[in-house]
């Protein structure tokens, strides 16, 4: 068992390497130029070229990839070229809301989906079964953003029960944490 | 198993219900001394000298102050300066700072800080670079007085150091201003009416500002960026909400107080809420720009560009952009922002008159155009750009031009427009954009009017006469001479057609009706604003 786990872990290394090369390559394949975005709309081509050079965006692919990889291996994710803040800090700022959202969505999904599935199977062929099926079809047919807008309209605008937007950390209270999560989680779940 | 799940789900539902019942109104209203504001874009860079991005300029107005600032009459007024004198030969400007000016770290503002800040600004800003050619030396006489000694007169000096829009010559501590102009600063310390709370900054989500209790405002009433900057709230939160529907819902629900720029098509929706005021607080608005690639065919041909003046209908473009209600747009047959001292209609006959398709077709034929493909770029995620492109593409097709309207996102468009190659190498022929009024008010600031070839803004027009006229304008001795020269320059511009102005519009702003004191100005300013 232990050997199996080790083999599987070792197998992820080349996979991660391929993914890293592929994702890094996307920066070259996809359109858009961070220097142009940073410079602003009224910048000249010289301004953009200067930013390219300053940020090292004009360096060869392998050089840039190597530098980035070496940093990652040492735990240094570098500095954001947009905000000048450490990338690790930017990821950290998003980690808690992301975990809260995904964990809560997963829990809600499990809490509702499994029992509903069991009930539908138990009452197969009945109106309960059909009702669950209709509910499921509506759920995966309706785009999440449409559902989100409808929920905002109902629960935020009309009823004023829940906030439209924003995230509150659980450290600031369980009630506001849940209140701010409900409408975000519902379309995801 | 089912019992466990029942129990678990029961606990979850009970928790949710309990949460719902607790403080149900807590999030619906923002606090009386805090303002929640939805800005036009996400704040990414904190350096208003390094980038021209308007959002960073707006950030600059929160945390920095300026030596001079433009008022609503386009006159530079002293801001950090208490008094100044100009030598008779107009070569020496001596400025004395106001008392008690302090940076956010408690250090006094000194002459050395001002000099270093101006030097850094002059390296990046086009008007600053023009000024730098005239500056011989900047010297600190003492900590509160400094002089700018010129090699030759520069009549626009006060206008330059009181410049309204990007890049604004904000004053930073010397240690920060000594950062290379090509490198972003990391320290947002300023001496302005607000302090930036960097620890709470979450790029992509929010930026927080608190009142600078040590700021000493001037006594004059506020007038655009000049006058007293009296802060009447404790805290301002910039919440970046990129989705318009969510932003509309948030202000409708009272979760935010002020939405800087809302799409006009949401005006009818929010107008129904009596607690929301929809207004235009920008007296200059923005101008639509139809820009050609002057380096590549077919628009390297002046005659073909002139044909466009007879085809483009500003009313059609502006209606698509701003709706039928002309409250938010107007025609502007000038290369300079209408409503400003340099705007005029010299040479504007072809654009202003009724569309003359016969004349346009004749000019197209005269240009030798043989049906070459015209790549017109549009950004579908920028409604201002896309509205212009959709209308003008159709107008050009009406006179037989072979328009290939290519849709992309804004990030791709601003990347691709840097390409000087032909359309067979991913080049372009036309793109659209818009520029705020302050950036087009006169020849010195109007950068799309620059015609210095490959050094010019994207499109790279060449017109040595236009360039010479710009220099002449900057040396003009008085307003009458400036207006005369601006009119002459415009006549030349309507001949060489560096771009086609497509109209002038304002983007509506929405704020809760209990928000008072919003300053009517071409840029968003947060002092003087309070919540009743």
XYZ file of C-alpha atoms in Angstrom:
721
model
C 0.000 0.000 0.000
C 2.737 2.386 1.010
C 4.697 1.607 -2.128
C 1.596 2.194 -4.207
C 1.063 5.607 -2.648
C 4.681 6.523 -3.277
C 4.449 5.374 -6.896
C 1.328 7.436 -7.428
C 2.940 10.491 -5.872
C 6.018 10.113 -8.048
C 3.789 9.742 -11.089
C 2.313 13.169 -10.445
C 5.682 14.852 -10.947
C 5.856 14.437 -14.731
C 2.158 15.209 -14.945
C 2.655 18.457 -13.064
C 5.648 19.228 -15.239
C 3.623 18.835 -18.417
C 0.795 20.886 -16.961
C 3.228 23.615 -15.930
C 4.718 23.828 -19.417
C 1.297 23.801 -21.008
C -0.161 26.482 -18.716
C 2.925 28.671 -19.073
C 2.717 28.279 -22.844
C -0.851 29.530 -22.773
C 0.526 32.946 -21.908
C 2.113 32.994 -25.332
C -0.735 31.410 -27.230
C -3.662 33.367 -25.852
C -4.190 36.922 -27.045
C -3.729 39.843 -24.730
C -0.703 41.671 -23.476
C -0.358 42.446 -19.785
C 1.985 45.320 -20.589
C -0.674 46.990 -22.732
C -3.252 46.564 -19.972
C -0.881 47.909 -17.341
C 0.195 50.880 -19.427
C -3.332 52.149 -19.857
C -5.262 53.214 -22.901
C -3.368 56.393 -23.640
C 0.059 54.844 -23.458
C 2.221 54.754 -26.554
C 3.912 51.752 -28.112
C 7.161 52.929 -26.517
C 5.558 52.854 -23.076
C 4.405 49.310 -23.676
C 7.797 48.225 -24.955
C 9.405 49.735 -21.889
C 7.091 47.796 -19.604
C 7.757 44.631 -21.587
C 11.432 45.049 -20.951
C 11.037 46.035 -17.344
C 8.893 43.038 -16.537
C 11.053 40.668 -18.515
C 8.240 39.894 -20.898
C 10.616 40.217 -23.841
C 12.900 37.479 -22.583
C 12.966 34.068 -24.291
C 10.339 31.534 -23.311
C 12.718 28.990 -21.814
C 14.488 31.637 -19.765
C 11.219 32.911 -18.347
C 9.868 29.425 -17.743
C 13.074 28.343 -16.074
C 13.084 31.361 -13.816
C 9.483 30.832 -12.844
C 9.975 27.096 -12.222
C 13.047 27.671 -10.104
C 11.062 30.147 -8.032
C 8.178 27.732 -7.591
C 10.499 24.966 -6.450
C 11.841 27.312 -3.779
C 8.353 28.360 -2.763
C 8.664 31.754 -4.404
C 5.686 32.428 -6.638
C 7.043 35.816 -7.620
C 5.463 39.240 -7.769
C 2.326 40.100 -9.690
C 3.175 42.255 -12.670
C -0.132 44.041 -12.298
C -0.305 44.838 -8.621
C 3.336 44.521 -7.563
C 2.179 42.325 -4.678
C 3.504 38.815 -3.982
C 1.533 36.211 -5.880
C 1.406 34.078 -2.741
C -0.331 36.933 -0.949
C -2.876 37.310 -3.737
C -3.615 33.591 -3.664
C -3.847 33.690 0.117
C -6.408 36.468 -0.034
C -8.608 34.307 -2.186
C -8.033 31.010 -0.446
C -10.499 31.405 2.394
C -13.478 32.537 0.286
C -12.701 29.843 -2.276
C -12.542 27.107 0.353
C -15.675 28.405 2.027
C -17.566 28.470 -1.227
C -16.439 25.105 -2.522
C -16.748 23.286 0.802
C -20.176 24.669 1.492
C -21.333 23.929 -2.038
C -20.046 20.374 -1.699
C -21.727 19.863 1.656
C -25.024 21.250 0.422
C -24.841 19.113 -2.699
C -24.205 15.980 -0.688
C -26.870 16.838 1.872
C -29.553 17.339 -0.730
C -28.476 15.293 -3.734
C -27.860 11.964 -2.069
C -31.080 11.847 -0.070
C -33.058 13.029 -3.075
C -31.481 10.357 -5.226
C -32.216 7.688 -2.660
C -35.789 8.855 -2.277
C -36.276 8.903 -6.034
C -34.957 5.368 -6.271
C -37.081 4.247 -3.371
C -40.214 5.757 -4.883
C -39.395 4.925 -8.479
C -42.212 5.538 -10.951
C -44.179 7.744 -8.585
C -44.789 11.473 -8.667
C -41.975 11.804 -6.145
C -39.555 10.194 -8.548
C -40.716 12.430 -11.385
C -40.605 15.499 -9.205
C -37.005 14.833 -8.229
C -36.114 14.236 -11.870
C -37.742 17.496 -12.939
C -35.911 19.324 -10.196
C -32.611 17.779 -11.299
C -33.170 18.580 -14.974
C -34.039 22.175 -14.195
C -30.969 22.369 -12.007
C -28.489 21.319 -14.643
C -30.277 22.987 -17.561
C -30.560 26.441 -16.080
C -27.321 28.405 -16.398
C -25.895 29.155 -12.998
C -25.744 32.879 -13.622
C -29.450 32.978 -14.548
C -30.322 31.187 -11.360
C -28.088 33.570 -9.462
C -29.875 36.614 -10.889
C -33.271 35.129 -10.050
C -32.213 34.383 -6.505
C -30.836 37.902 -6.100
C -34.087 39.345 -7.381
C -36.147 37.267 -5.013
C -34.114 37.164 -1.841
C -32.124 40.388 -2.000
C -34.209 42.899 -3.865
C -37.777 41.816 -3.153
C -37.482 40.218 0.261
C -34.283 41.907 1.475
C -33.358 38.711 3.321
C -29.904 38.149 1.917
C -27.096 40.358 0.591
C -26.489 40.750 -3.119
C -22.748 40.473 -2.996
C -19.732 40.286 -0.787
C -17.998 37.809 1.461
C -17.694 37.914 5.243
C -15.152 35.742 6.959
C -16.419 33.250 9.512
C -14.147 35.021 12.006
C -16.520 37.977 11.858
C -19.489 35.851 12.869
C -21.231 32.722 11.722
C -24.490 34.468 10.883
C -23.070 37.034 8.443
C -20.767 34.341 7.030
C -23.710 32.100 6.160
C -25.888 34.998 5.036
C -23.283 36.041 2.490
C -22.696 32.484 1.317
C -26.226 31.311 0.685
C -26.830 33.068 -2.616
C -23.302 32.317 -3.793
C -23.549 28.633 -2.959
C -27.036 27.965 -4.258
C -26.296 28.305 -7.999
C -23.043 26.355 -7.571
C -24.743 23.529 -5.715
C -27.247 6.242 7.066
C -30.479 8.024 6.284
C -30.862 9.017 9.907
C -27.376 10.481 9.907
C -28.086 12.416 6.727
C -31.413 13.585 8.093
C -29.711 14.748 11.241
C -26.953 16.475 9.330
C -29.330 18.186 6.960
C -31.525 19.180 9.835
C -28.633 20.858 11.600
C -27.605 22.622 8.400
C -31.105 23.901 7.748
C -31.468 25.056 11.339
C -28.168 26.889 11.125
C -29.186 28.579 7.904
C -32.518 29.628 9.345
C -30.852 30.943 12.458
C -28.439 32.923 10.338
C -31.294 34.348 8.325
C -33.117 35.491 11.400
C -30.082 37.139 12.931
C -29.505 40.792 12.031
C -31.544 40.639 8.833
C -30.958 44.286 8.004
C -27.295 44.424 8.885
C -26.049 44.182 5.316
C -28.811 46.114 3.569
C -27.609 49.534 4.644
C -24.110 50.924 4.671
C -22.975 52.845 7.740
C -23.467 56.595 7.914
C -19.805 57.442 7.957
C -18.714 54.912 5.350
C -19.209 55.093 1.653
C -19.251 51.991 -0.510
C -18.409 52.842 -4.066
C -18.290 50.787 -7.244
C -15.406 52.145 -9.355
C -15.090 51.998 -13.110
C -12.364 49.357 -13.019
C -10.276 47.243 -10.720
C -7.417 49.052 -9.012
C -4.298 47.147 -9.941
C -1.437 49.579 -9.996
C -0.877 52.152 -7.265
C 1.491 54.301 -9.298
C -0.267 57.116 -11.196
C 3.007 58.170 -12.818
C 3.940 54.710 -14.062
C 0.552 53.985 -15.641
C -1.974 56.174 -17.413
C -4.903 54.004 -16.267
C -7.735 56.231 -15.091
C -8.510 54.060 -12.091
C -4.994 54.649 -10.795
C -5.367 58.352 -11.492
C -8.540 58.314 -9.386
C -6.648 56.497 -6.650
C -4.036 59.232 -6.895
C -6.596 61.926 -6.194
C -7.562 60.089 -3.020
C -4.097 59.848 -1.485
C -2.030 62.601 -3.060
C -2.208 66.326 -3.471
C -0.949 68.573 -6.244
C 0.818 71.909 -6.380
C -1.872 73.379 -8.574
C -5.215 72.043 -9.725
C -7.642 72.904 -12.474
C -10.940 74.539 -11.569
C -14.219 74.472 -13.464
C -13.093 77.430 -15.562
C -10.017 75.477 -16.716
C -7.812 77.793 -14.682
C -4.989 76.353 -12.587
C -5.464 77.281 -8.953
C -2.922 76.915 -6.155
C -3.474 73.795 -4.108
C -0.399 72.896 -2.075
C 1.139 76.218 -3.061
C 0.413 79.167 -0.823
C 1.815 81.890 -3.049
C 4.049 82.103 -6.062
C 5.764 84.641 -8.260
C 6.905 84.700 -11.849
C 9.884 86.787 -12.939
C 9.301 89.556 -15.486
C 11.119 87.577 -18.170
C 8.893 84.582 -17.324
C 11.891 82.363 -16.797
C 11.790 81.915 -13.021
C 8.792 80.546 -11.154
C 9.086 80.569 -7.383
C 6.595 78.630 -5.279
C 6.034 78.703 -1.537
C 4.139 75.823 0.007
C 1.253 76.112 2.446
C 1.950 75.590 6.107
C 1.318 72.302 7.888
C 1.370 70.110 4.806
C 2.232 66.623 5.989
C 2.556 63.213 4.441
C 0.592 60.315 5.861
C 3.674 59.154 7.763
C 3.750 62.467 9.619
C 6.705 63.929 7.737
C 6.334 67.503 6.478
C 6.054 68.121 2.766
C 9.239 69.800 1.618
C 10.492 71.462 -1.517
C 12.709 68.460 -2.175
C 9.630 66.228 -2.296
C 7.975 68.508 -4.830
C 11.061 68.713 -7.023
C 11.624 64.961 -7.040
C 7.946 64.341 -7.813
C 7.929 66.773 -10.710
C 11.115 65.299 -12.108
C 9.674 61.825 -12.095
C 6.437 63.051 -13.654
C 8.266 64.928 -16.405
C 9.959 61.710 -17.487
C 6.653 59.967 -18.154
C 4.036 62.512 -19.104
C 3.942 63.986 -22.638
C 3.195 67.509 -21.391
C 5.789 67.017 -18.707
C 8.313 66.025 -21.347
C 7.493 69.161 -23.312
C 7.959 71.186 -20.137
C 11.239 69.425 -19.388
C 12.666 70.760 -22.657
C 12.219 74.257 -21.260
C 13.369 73.578 -17.711
C 16.952 74.421 -16.881
C 16.923 73.715 -13.186
C 14.634 73.131 -10.221
C 16.103 74.416 -6.993
C 14.971 74.261 -3.365
C 15.444 77.697 -1.786
C 14.478 76.259 1.570
C 12.145 73.530 2.820
C 9.023 75.378 1.822
C 10.130 77.384 -1.205
C 11.489 76.173 -4.508
C 12.097 77.611 -7.958
C 11.754 76.325 -11.467
C 14.272 78.100 -13.677
C 13.498 77.895 -17.370
C 15.806 78.043 -20.386
C 12.981 79.506 -22.424
C 9.474 80.624 -21.530
C 6.894 77.866 -21.120
C 3.502 79.632 -20.894
C 1.712 76.408 -19.927
C 3.774 75.722 -16.829
C 1.005 76.280 -14.269
C -1.453 74.333 -16.435
C 1.099 71.550 -16.684
C 1.724 71.178 -12.961
C -2.016 71.471 -12.393
C -2.848 68.905 -15.031
C -6.201 67.248 -14.422
C -5.876 63.848 -16.004
C -3.272 61.164 -16.577
C -0.538 61.559 -15.767
C -1.299 63.953 -12.922
C 1.802 65.463 -11.258
C 0.970 64.168 -7.790
C 3.420 65.030 -5.036
C 5.043 62.080 -3.290
C 7.726 61.837 -0.612
C 11.161 62.333 -2.096
C 12.221 58.796 -1.175
C 9.282 57.428 -3.198
C 9.590 59.933 -6.048
C 13.218 58.950 -6.541
C 11.986 55.546 -7.773
C 12.939 55.141 -11.406
C 10.083 56.394 -13.560
C 9.962 53.056 -15.331
C 9.458 51.137 -12.081
C 6.269 51.021 -10.060
C 6.303 52.505 -6.594
C 5.218 50.243 -3.775
C 4.705 52.873 -1.069
C 1.394 54.723 -1.453
C 2.237 57.404 1.108
C 0.891 60.744 0.039
C -0.319 63.966 1.607
C -3.852 63.842 0.273
C -7.212 63.923 2.022
C -7.425 60.114 2.290
C -5.000 57.405 3.319
C -4.823 54.138 1.461
C -5.132 51.106 3.729
C -2.804 48.797 1.853
C -3.238 45.939 4.341
C -6.898 45.665 3.398
C -6.364 45.969 -0.343
C -7.591 42.896 -2.219
C -6.932 43.409 -5.944
C -9.924 42.259 -7.891
C -12.212 42.901 -4.939
C -11.714 46.020 -2.837
C -9.560 48.989 -2.017
C -10.000 50.864 1.253
C -9.360 54.504 2.091
C -9.718 56.260 5.421
C -9.899 59.931 6.212
C -6.583 61.668 6.715
C -7.269 63.481 9.957
C -4.096 65.580 9.561
C -5.055 66.978 6.185
C -5.538 70.747 6.177
C -7.934 71.688 3.393
C -7.929 75.023 1.678
C -10.705 77.404 2.601
C -12.098 77.920 -0.889
C -15.127 75.897 -1.953
C -14.299 72.886 -4.120
C -14.193 73.447 -7.853
C -13.170 70.402 -9.866
C -9.798 69.316 -8.471
C -9.109 72.659 -6.802
C -10.381 74.322 -3.666
C -11.034 72.846 -0.266
C -10.832 69.067 -0.043
C -12.977 68.531 3.026
C -13.560 64.868 3.783
C -16.916 64.260 5.454
C -16.777 60.509 5.917
C -14.478 58.180 7.848
C -13.965 55.480 5.300
C -14.455 54.831 1.608
C -14.558 51.311 0.231
C -14.038 50.752 -3.452
C -15.797 47.488 -4.291
C -14.999 46.180 -7.718
C -18.132 44.518 -9.144
C -17.489 43.792 -12.826
C -20.960 42.427 -13.532
C -23.421 45.234 -14.260
C -26.488 43.292 -13.153
C -24.923 42.530 -9.788
C -23.812 46.126 -9.377
C -27.337 47.325 -10.200
C -28.798 44.897 -7.690
C -26.304 45.978 -5.040
C -27.144 49.667 -5.334
C -30.830 48.855 -5.561
C -30.610 46.949 -2.318
C -28.693 49.743 -0.630
C -25.548 47.680 -0.171
C -23.477 50.243 -2.026
C -23.873 53.987 -2.099
C -22.408 55.033 -5.407
C -21.893 53.370 -8.754
C -19.467 55.397 -10.767
C -20.315 54.308 -14.302
C -23.474 52.448 -15.160
C -24.467 51.306 -18.653
C -27.210 53.562 -20.031
C -29.483 50.592 -20.707
C -29.869 50.081 -16.964
C -31.052 53.647 -16.400
C -34.757 52.790 -16.802
C -34.403 49.992 -14.239
C -32.724 52.026 -11.537
C -34.848 55.089 -12.233
C -37.776 53.237 -10.692
C -36.083 53.317 -7.296
C -36.838 56.645 -5.648
C -33.881 56.183 -3.334
C -31.446 56.311 -6.220
C -30.358 59.394 -8.102
C -29.098 58.943 -11.622
C -27.142 61.863 -12.905
C -24.335 63.038 -15.005
C -21.754 64.649 -12.792
C -19.161 64.850 -15.531
C -19.459 68.167 -17.384
C -16.987 67.194 -20.098
C -17.844 63.584 -20.666
C -15.858 61.476 -23.058
C -15.285 61.500 -26.789
C -15.567 58.591 -29.139
C -12.601 58.010 -31.401
C -12.469 56.153 -34.703
C -8.772 55.557 -35.278
C -7.085 54.541 -38.522
C -3.898 52.667 -39.162
C -1.956 55.263 -41.120
C 0.938 52.922 -41.838
C -0.966 50.355 -43.851
C -3.394 50.419 -46.766
C -6.056 51.438 -47.316
C -6.104 54.168 -44.680
C -2.587 55.271 -45.347
C -4.455 57.168 -48.081
C -5.581 60.627 -46.951
C -8.397 60.848 -49.506
C -9.979 57.666 -48.204
C -9.783 58.982 -44.645
C -11.462 62.193 -45.783
C -14.267 60.116 -47.267
C -15.044 58.838 -43.796
C -16.024 62.335 -42.680
C -18.965 62.237 -45.096
C -20.127 58.802 -43.960
C -19.875 58.690 -40.189
C -22.986 60.066 -38.558
C -22.348 61.106 -34.971
C -26.053 61.031 -34.152
C -26.325 57.395 -35.220
C -23.223 56.410 -33.291
C -24.220 58.248 -30.153
C -27.751 56.898 -30.234
C -26.375 53.376 -30.342
C -24.042 54.204 -27.497
C -26.214 56.335 -25.257
C -29.784 55.655 -26.282
C -32.446 57.891 -27.725
C -32.401 60.201 -24.722
C -29.892 62.934 -25.499
C -29.419 63.638 -21.835
C -26.271 61.530 -21.990
C -24.770 62.463 -25.332
C -24.361 65.193 -27.871
C -22.688 65.700 -31.184
C -19.272 67.327 -31.111
C -17.784 68.359 -34.424
C -14.433 69.252 -33.031
C -11.151 67.564 -32.300
C -11.246 69.284 -28.942
C -13.710 68.516 -26.209
C -16.856 70.526 -26.795
C -17.630 72.985 -24.054
C -13.966 73.809 -23.514
C -12.080 76.926 -24.587
C -10.330 75.348 -27.597
C -13.326 73.613 -29.112
C -14.441 75.041 -32.428
C -15.950 73.854 -35.694
C -13.320 75.074 -38.111
C -13.048 72.621 -40.990
C -15.835 70.431 -39.607
C -18.187 70.880 -42.549
C -17.898 67.346 -43.941
C -18.513 65.708 -40.573
C -21.146 68.105 -39.388
C -23.295 68.209 -42.480
C -25.867 65.677 -43.515
C -24.285 62.416 -44.591
C -23.226 62.778 -48.203
C -22.816 59.255 -49.512
C -22.307 60.424 -53.103
C -19.437 62.623 -52.067
C -18.045 59.805 -49.948
C -18.218 57.371 -52.853
C -16.535 59.890 -55.126
C -13.674 60.273 -52.666
C -13.408 56.514 -52.282
C -13.063 56.214 -56.046
C -10.576 59.066 -56.167
C -8.455 57.370 -53.513
C -8.010 54.362 -55.746
C -9.630 51.976 -53.299
C -10.186 48.655 -55.032
C -12.171 46.728 -52.455
C -9.294 45.801 -50.168
C -10.337 44.192 -46.932
C -10.659 46.611 -44.050
C -10.128 44.984 -40.665
C -12.220 46.808 -38.118
C -11.567 45.635 -34.576
C -14.254 45.739 -31.920
C -14.263 44.683 -28.283
C -17.484 42.961 -27.334
C -16.782 43.405 -23.630
C -16.627 47.190 -23.985
C -20.058 48.532 -24.884
C -18.654 51.962 -25.720
C -16.316 50.454 -28.288
C -18.742 47.932 -29.681
C -21.597 50.414 -30.142
C -19.405 52.625 -32.299
C -18.045 49.741 -34.336
C -21.412 48.161 -35.094
C -22.851 51.412 -36.436
C -19.827 52.593 -38.371
C -19.201 49.174 -39.937
C -22.636 49.329 -41.471
C -22.161 52.938 -42.583
C -18.941 52.044 -44.367
C -20.519 49.059 -46.069
C -23.194 51.365 -47.453
C -20.584 53.072 -49.594
C -19.125 49.794 -50.759
C -16.195 49.346 -48.418
C -15.213 45.780 -47.685
C -15.386 45.804 -43.895
C -14.287 42.770 -41.924
C -15.618 43.451 -38.436
C -13.591 41.299 -36.063
C -14.869 40.792 -32.532
C -12.513 40.218 -29.646
C -12.128 41.212 -26.028
C -10.607 44.514 -24.978
C -7.379 42.963 -23.769
C -6.833 41.409 -27.183
C -7.718 44.618 -28.989
C -5.220 46.750 -27.098
C -2.586 44.145 -27.749
C -3.319 43.826 -31.420
C -3.421 47.561 -32.027
C 0.292 47.690 -31.208
C 0.906 45.678 -34.359
C 2.188 47.934 -37.132
C 2.097 45.211 -39.770
C -0.476 44.675 -42.477
C -3.680 42.749 -42.053
C -2.043 39.661 -43.537
C 0.177 39.645 -40.445
C -2.612 40.122 -37.900
C -2.630 43.899 -38.355
C -5.650 46.142 -38.363
C -7.226 49.035 -40.236
C -9.603 50.667 -37.761
C -10.272 50.470 -34.060
C -12.544 52.438 -31.779
C -12.027 53.747 -28.324
C -13.011 56.678 -26.157
C -11.073 59.244 -24.210
C -12.145 61.401 -21.336
C -12.771 65.047 -22.017
C -9.785 66.415 -20.078
C -7.423 64.433 -22.301
C -8.631 66.201 -25.433
C -9.144 69.787 -24.406
C -6.204 71.381 -26.195
C -3.331 70.597 -28.580
C -0.861 70.033 -25.765
C -2.954 67.317 -24.136
C -4.752 65.865 -27.120
C -2.457 62.925 -27.767
C -4.492 61.265 -30.568
C -3.956 64.479 -32.495
C -0.195 63.971 -32.361
C 1.083 63.183 -35.844
C 4.707 62.330 -35.213
C 4.613 59.140 -37.198
C 5.770 55.948 -35.522
C 6.227 57.727 -32.203
C 2.585 58.746 -32.133
C -0.230 56.939 -30.395
C -1.541 53.759 -32.071
C -2.426 54.510 -35.648
C 0.814 56.438 -36.149
C -0.315 59.376 -38.301
C 2.291 61.650 -39.851
C 1.621 65.309 -40.435
C 4.539 67.650 -39.863
C 2.284 70.670 -40.243
C 0.052 69.444 -37.427
C 3.079 68.882 -35.226
C 4.440 72.351 -35.919
C 1.070 73.868 -35.105
C 1.052 72.049 -31.772
C 4.387 73.588 -30.832
C 3.148 77.002 -31.928
C 0.064 76.598 -29.774
C 2.137 75.775 -26.701
C 4.069 79.011 -27.191
C 0.930 81.107 -27.692
C 0.933 84.161 -25.408
C -2.762 84.379 -24.560
C -6.155 82.754 -24.857
C -7.119 84.534 -28.072
C -3.945 83.379 -29.778
C -4.457 79.854 -28.480
C -7.981 79.725 -29.848
C -6.875 81.041 -33.201
C -4.130 78.463 -33.432
C -6.411 75.681 -32.237
C -8.848 76.493 -35.009
C -6.065 76.458 -37.582
C -4.780 73.170 -36.246
C -8.238 71.694 -36.433
C -8.620 72.741 -40.068
C -5.435 70.840 -40.793
C -6.694 67.883 -38.774
C -9.868 67.721 -40.833
C -7.619 67.583 -43.902
C -5.222 64.880 -42.771
C -7.811 63.135 -40.549
C -5.706 61.431 -37.877
C -8.968 60.060 -36.493
C -12.691 60.746 -36.705
C -14.405 62.065 -33.583
C -17.641 60.104 -33.229
C -19.435 62.208 -30.640
C -19.379 63.232 -27.006
C -21.138 61.367 -24.243
C -21.339 60.995 -20.520
C -21.600 57.749 -18.670
C -24.347 58.039 -16.090
C -23.513 57.708 -12.438
C -25.921 56.393 -9.832
C -25.869 57.136 -6.144
C -28.228 56.682 -3.221
C -30.254 59.809 -2.672
C -28.914 60.302 0.837
C -25.474 60.912 -0.608
C -24.860 64.643 -0.821
C -22.089 66.852 -2.068
C -20.974 64.848 -5.086
C -18.709 67.226 -6.976
C -19.555 67.830 -10.599
C -16.196 67.308 -12.292
C -14.626 65.414 -15.189
C -13.011 63.013 -12.716
C -14.500 61.254 -9.725
C -13.653 63.070 -6.502
C -14.619 61.824 -3.077
C -14.086 64.776 -0.828
C -17.077 66.935 0.064
C -19.325 63.865 -0.122
C -21.400 62.885 2.896
C -24.265 60.642 3.786
C -27.289 62.225 5.382
